[in-house]
Short mmCIF file of C-alpha atoms and ligand atoms in Angstrom, two decimals:
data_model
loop_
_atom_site.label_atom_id
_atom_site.label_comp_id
_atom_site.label_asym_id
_atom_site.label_seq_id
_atom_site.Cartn_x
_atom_site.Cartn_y
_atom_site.Cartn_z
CA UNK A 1492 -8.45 10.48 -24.96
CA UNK A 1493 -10.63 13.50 -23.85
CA UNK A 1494 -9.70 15.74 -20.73
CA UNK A 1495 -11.84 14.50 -18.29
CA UNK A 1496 -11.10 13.53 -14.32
CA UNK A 1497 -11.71 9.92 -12.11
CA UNK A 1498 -11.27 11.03 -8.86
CA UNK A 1499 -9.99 8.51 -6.37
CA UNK A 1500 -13.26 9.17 -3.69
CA UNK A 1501 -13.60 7.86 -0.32
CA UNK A 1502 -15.75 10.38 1.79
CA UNK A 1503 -12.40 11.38 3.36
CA UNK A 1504 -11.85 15.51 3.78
CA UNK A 1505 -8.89 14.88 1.49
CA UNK A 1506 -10.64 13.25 -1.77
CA UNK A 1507 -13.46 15.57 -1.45
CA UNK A 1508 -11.10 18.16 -2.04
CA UNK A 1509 -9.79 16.60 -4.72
CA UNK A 1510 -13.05 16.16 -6.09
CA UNK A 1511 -13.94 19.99 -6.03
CA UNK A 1512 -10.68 20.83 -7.22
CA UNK A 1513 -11.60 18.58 -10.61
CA UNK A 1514 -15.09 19.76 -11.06
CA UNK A 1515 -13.57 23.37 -10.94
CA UNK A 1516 -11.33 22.15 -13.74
CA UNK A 1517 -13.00 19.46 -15.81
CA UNK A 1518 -16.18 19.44 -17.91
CA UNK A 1519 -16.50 15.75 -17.21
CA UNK A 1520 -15.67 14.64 -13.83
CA UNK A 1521 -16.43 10.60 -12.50
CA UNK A 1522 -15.87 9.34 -9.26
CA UNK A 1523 -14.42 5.89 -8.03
CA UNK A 1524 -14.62 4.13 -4.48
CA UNK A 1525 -13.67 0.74 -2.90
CA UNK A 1526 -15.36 -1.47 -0.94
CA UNK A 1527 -11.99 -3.35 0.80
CA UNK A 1528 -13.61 -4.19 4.24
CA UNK A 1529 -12.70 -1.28 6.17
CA UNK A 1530 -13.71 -1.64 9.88
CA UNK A 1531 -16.05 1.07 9.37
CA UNK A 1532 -18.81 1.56 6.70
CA UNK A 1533 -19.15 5.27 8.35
CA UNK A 1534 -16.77 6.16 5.14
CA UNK A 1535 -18.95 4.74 2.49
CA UNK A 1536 -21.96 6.15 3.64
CA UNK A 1537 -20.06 9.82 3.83
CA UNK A 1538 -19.07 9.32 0.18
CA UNK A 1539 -22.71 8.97 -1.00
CA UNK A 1540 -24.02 12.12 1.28
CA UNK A 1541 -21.21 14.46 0.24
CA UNK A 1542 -22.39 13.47 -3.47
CA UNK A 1543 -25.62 14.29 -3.22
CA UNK A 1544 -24.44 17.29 -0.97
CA UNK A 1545 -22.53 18.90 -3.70
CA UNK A 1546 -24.78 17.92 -6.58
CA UNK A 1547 -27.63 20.05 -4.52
CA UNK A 1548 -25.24 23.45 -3.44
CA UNK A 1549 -23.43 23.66 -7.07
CA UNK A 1550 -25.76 23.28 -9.80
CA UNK A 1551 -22.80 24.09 -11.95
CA UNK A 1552 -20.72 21.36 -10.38
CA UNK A 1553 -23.76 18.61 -10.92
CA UNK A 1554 -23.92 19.07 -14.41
CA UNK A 1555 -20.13 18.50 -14.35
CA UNK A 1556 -20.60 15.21 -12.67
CA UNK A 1557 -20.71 11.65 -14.00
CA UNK A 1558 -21.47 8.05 -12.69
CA UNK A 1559 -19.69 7.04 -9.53
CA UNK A 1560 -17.86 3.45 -9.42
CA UNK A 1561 -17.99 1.43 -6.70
CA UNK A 1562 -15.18 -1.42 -6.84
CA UNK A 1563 -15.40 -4.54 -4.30
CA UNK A 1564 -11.63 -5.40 -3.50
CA UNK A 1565 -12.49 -7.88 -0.29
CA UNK A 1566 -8.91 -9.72 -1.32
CA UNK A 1567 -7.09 -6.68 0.15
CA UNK A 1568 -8.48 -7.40 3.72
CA UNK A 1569 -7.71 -11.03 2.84
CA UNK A 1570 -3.97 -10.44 1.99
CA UNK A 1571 -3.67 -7.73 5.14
CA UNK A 1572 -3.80 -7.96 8.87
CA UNK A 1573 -4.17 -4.15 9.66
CA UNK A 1574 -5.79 -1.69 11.87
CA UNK A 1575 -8.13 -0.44 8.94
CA UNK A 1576 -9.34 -3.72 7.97
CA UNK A 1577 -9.33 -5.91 11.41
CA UNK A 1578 -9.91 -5.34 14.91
CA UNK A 1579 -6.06 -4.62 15.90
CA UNK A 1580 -5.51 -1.65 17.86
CA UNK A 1581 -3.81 1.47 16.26
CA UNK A 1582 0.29 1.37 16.83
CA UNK A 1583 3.14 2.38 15.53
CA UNK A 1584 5.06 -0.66 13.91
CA UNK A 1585 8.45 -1.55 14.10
CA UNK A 1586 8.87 0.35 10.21
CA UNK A 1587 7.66 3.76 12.05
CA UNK A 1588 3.91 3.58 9.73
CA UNK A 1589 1.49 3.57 11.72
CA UNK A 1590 -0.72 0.10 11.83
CA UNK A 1591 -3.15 1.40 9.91
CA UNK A 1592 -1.11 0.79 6.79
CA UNK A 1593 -2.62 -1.41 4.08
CA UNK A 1594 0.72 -2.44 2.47
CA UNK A 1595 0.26 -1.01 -1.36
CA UNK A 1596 -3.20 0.10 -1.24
CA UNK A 1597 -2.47 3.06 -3.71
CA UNK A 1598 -0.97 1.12 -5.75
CA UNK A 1599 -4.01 -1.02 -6.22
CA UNK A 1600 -6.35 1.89 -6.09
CA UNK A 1601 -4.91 3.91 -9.36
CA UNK A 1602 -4.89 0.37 -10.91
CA UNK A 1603 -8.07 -0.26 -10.83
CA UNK A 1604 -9.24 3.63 -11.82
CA UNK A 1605 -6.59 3.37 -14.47
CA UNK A 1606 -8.63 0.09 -15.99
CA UNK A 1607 -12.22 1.94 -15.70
CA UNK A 1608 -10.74 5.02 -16.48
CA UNK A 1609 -9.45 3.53 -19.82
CA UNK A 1610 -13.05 2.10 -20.57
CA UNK A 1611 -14.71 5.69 -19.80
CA UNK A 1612 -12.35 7.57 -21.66
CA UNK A 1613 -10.88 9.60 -18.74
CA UNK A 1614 -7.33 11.19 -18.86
CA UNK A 1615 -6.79 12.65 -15.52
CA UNK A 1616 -6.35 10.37 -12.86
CA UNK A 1617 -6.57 12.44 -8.98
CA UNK A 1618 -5.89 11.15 -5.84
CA UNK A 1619 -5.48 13.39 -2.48
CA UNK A 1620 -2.03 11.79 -1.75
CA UNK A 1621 -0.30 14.13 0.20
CA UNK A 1622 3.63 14.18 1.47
CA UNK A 1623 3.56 17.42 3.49
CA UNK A 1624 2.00 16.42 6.33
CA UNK A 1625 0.76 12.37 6.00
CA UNK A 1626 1.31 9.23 8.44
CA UNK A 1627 4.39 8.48 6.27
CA UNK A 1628 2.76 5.90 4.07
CA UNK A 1629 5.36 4.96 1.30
CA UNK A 1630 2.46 4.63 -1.33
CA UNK A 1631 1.24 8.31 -1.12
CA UNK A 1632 4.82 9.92 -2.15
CA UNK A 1633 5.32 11.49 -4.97
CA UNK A 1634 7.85 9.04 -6.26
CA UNK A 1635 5.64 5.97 -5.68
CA UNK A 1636 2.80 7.97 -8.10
CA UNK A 1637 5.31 9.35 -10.55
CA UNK A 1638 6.77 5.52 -11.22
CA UNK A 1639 3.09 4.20 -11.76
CA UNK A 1640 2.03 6.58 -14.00
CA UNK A 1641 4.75 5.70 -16.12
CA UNK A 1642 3.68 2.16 -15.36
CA UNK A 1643 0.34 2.25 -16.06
CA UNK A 1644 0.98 4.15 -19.27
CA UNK A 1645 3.53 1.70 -20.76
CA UNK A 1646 1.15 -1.10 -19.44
CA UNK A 1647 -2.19 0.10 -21.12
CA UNK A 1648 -0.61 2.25 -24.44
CA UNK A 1649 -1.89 5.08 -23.13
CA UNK A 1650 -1.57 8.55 -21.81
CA UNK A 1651 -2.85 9.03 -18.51
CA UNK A 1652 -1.80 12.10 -15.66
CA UNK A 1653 -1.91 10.84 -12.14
CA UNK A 1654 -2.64 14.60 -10.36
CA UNK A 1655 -2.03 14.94 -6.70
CA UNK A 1656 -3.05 18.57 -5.91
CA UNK A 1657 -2.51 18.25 -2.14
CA UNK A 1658 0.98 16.95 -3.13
CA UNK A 1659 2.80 19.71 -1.42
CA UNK A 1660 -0.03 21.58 0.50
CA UNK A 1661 -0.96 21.04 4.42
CA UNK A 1662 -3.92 20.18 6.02
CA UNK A 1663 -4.56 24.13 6.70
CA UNK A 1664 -3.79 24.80 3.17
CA UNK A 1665 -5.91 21.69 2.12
CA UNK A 1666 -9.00 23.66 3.57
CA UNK A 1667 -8.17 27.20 1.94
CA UNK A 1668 -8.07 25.62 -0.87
CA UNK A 1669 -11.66 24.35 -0.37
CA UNK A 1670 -12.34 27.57 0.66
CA UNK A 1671 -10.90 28.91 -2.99
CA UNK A 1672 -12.96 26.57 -4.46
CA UNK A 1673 -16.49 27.01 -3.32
CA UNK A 1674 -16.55 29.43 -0.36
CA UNK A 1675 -17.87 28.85 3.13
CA UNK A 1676 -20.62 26.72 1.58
CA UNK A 1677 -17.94 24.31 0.29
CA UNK A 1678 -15.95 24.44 3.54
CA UNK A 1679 -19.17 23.67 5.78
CA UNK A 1680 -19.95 21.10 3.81
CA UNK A 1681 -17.21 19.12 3.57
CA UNK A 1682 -16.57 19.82 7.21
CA UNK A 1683 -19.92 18.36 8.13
CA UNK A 1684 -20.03 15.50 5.36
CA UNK A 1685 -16.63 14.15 5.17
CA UNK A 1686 -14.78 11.85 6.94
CA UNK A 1687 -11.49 11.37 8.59
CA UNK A 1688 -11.17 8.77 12.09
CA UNK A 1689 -9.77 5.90 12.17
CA UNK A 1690 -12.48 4.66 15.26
CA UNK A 1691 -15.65 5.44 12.62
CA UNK A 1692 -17.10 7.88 15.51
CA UNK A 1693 -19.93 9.86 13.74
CA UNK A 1694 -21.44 10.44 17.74
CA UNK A 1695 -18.95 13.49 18.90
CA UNK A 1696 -19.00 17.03 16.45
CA UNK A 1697 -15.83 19.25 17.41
CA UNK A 1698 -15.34 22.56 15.40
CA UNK A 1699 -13.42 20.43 12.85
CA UNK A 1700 -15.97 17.98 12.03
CA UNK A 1701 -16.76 14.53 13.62
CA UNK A 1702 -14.68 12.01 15.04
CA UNK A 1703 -13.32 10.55 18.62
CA UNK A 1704 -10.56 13.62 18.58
CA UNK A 1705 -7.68 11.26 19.48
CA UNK A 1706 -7.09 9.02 16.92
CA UNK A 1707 -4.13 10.08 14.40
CA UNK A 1708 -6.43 10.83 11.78
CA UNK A 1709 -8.40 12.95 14.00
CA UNK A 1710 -5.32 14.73 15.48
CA UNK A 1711 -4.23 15.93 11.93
CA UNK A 1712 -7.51 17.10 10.77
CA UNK A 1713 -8.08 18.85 13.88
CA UNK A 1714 -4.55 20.76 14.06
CA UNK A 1715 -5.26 21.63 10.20
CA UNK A 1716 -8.76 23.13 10.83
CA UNK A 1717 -7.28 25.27 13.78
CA UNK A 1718 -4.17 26.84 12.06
CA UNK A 1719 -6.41 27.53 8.84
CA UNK A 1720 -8.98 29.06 11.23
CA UNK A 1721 -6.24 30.85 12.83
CA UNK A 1722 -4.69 32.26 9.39
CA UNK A 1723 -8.37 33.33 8.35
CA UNK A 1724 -8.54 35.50 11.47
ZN1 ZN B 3201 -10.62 9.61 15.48
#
């Protein structure tokens, strides 16, 4: 199996760094995305934008980049009653996760890239799981990814690497990083392109991209965008 990257994708600020974090590494990078009912399609239509954003601002990086795969998984809204799939308000549940928690969503997602990642001949599996400064989600520790990897490799005979490089980096880190990767073009872009609320709101643009600028998601993004503005300074 070649060196070559499927990047788990989903228009978030997260995955798009993951994304330019492979196509500064790999000579063949692909790109995978699910379709699992989420309440808001404002995601999906960020993943397709930032695509065609970064094929047009890094020639280098478009030559790099292969076929994106959209996946339909509509039995994951079937099998859970959350805040990211239905209409239930965001809480905190009685386990301290947030309701937005899709009960083994990870898990399914590196399944599923494993099994097309197989059939393109990709090694390098990369998700933007991160335990530094994340909603607590059990599926995005390190553990949880170490354990499949080993899964997925004695389950398909082969050798994949799982690669979480926001592992044990912060939001503010998350966007130096970005910065690292392709300058101030890279940061506006996926500052404009990219999404991160929970509500879907593409209607209100703070410094730190859009969103309602209350929601959890929002919170984070916006408290990482300050103290990397602030370290910049
Ligand atoms: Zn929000």
């Amino acid at each position: 199996m070649a060196d070559g990257a499927l990047v788990l994708f989903s228009g978030g600020q997260d995955s798009a760094a993951c994304l330019a974090w492979a196509l500064d590494r790999y000579d063949r990078v692909e790109t995978i995305g699910f379709d699992y009912g989420q309440r808001h399609k404002v995601e999906l239509d960020c993943r397709s934008r930032l695509l065609g954003a970064l094929k047009q601002g890094f020639p280098e990086w478009a030559a790099r980049l292969g076929p994106d795969h959209m996946v339909p998984l509509d039995g994951l809204a079937a099998v859970s009653e959350t805040a990211l799939t239905g209409e239930t308000e965001i809480t905190m549940t009685e386990a301290g996760l947030p309701s937005t928690f899709v009960p083994g969503r990870n898990i399914l997602f590196f399944t599923f890239a494993a099994a097309v990642a197989y059939r393109r001949g990709l090694k390098q599996l990369v998700g933007g799981m991160c335990e530094t400064d994340y909603s607590g989600y059990p599926d995005c520790r390190d553990d949880t990814l170490k354990s499949l990897q080993a899964t997925l490799n004695l389950g398909m005979e082969t050798r994949f690497v799982v690669e979480t490089p926001l592992m044990w980096i912060d939001k503010a880190e998350t966007w130096a990083m970005i910065d690292r990767l392709g300058g101030a073009l890279l940061v506006d872009l996926i500052n404009e392109e990219s999404h991160s609320c929970y509500l879907g709101d593409r209607t209100r643009r703070h410094e730190w991209g859009y969103g309602c600028g209350t929601c959890p998601a929002c919170e984070l993004r916006a408290a990482g965008w300050r103290k990397f503005k602030e370290r910049a300074a």
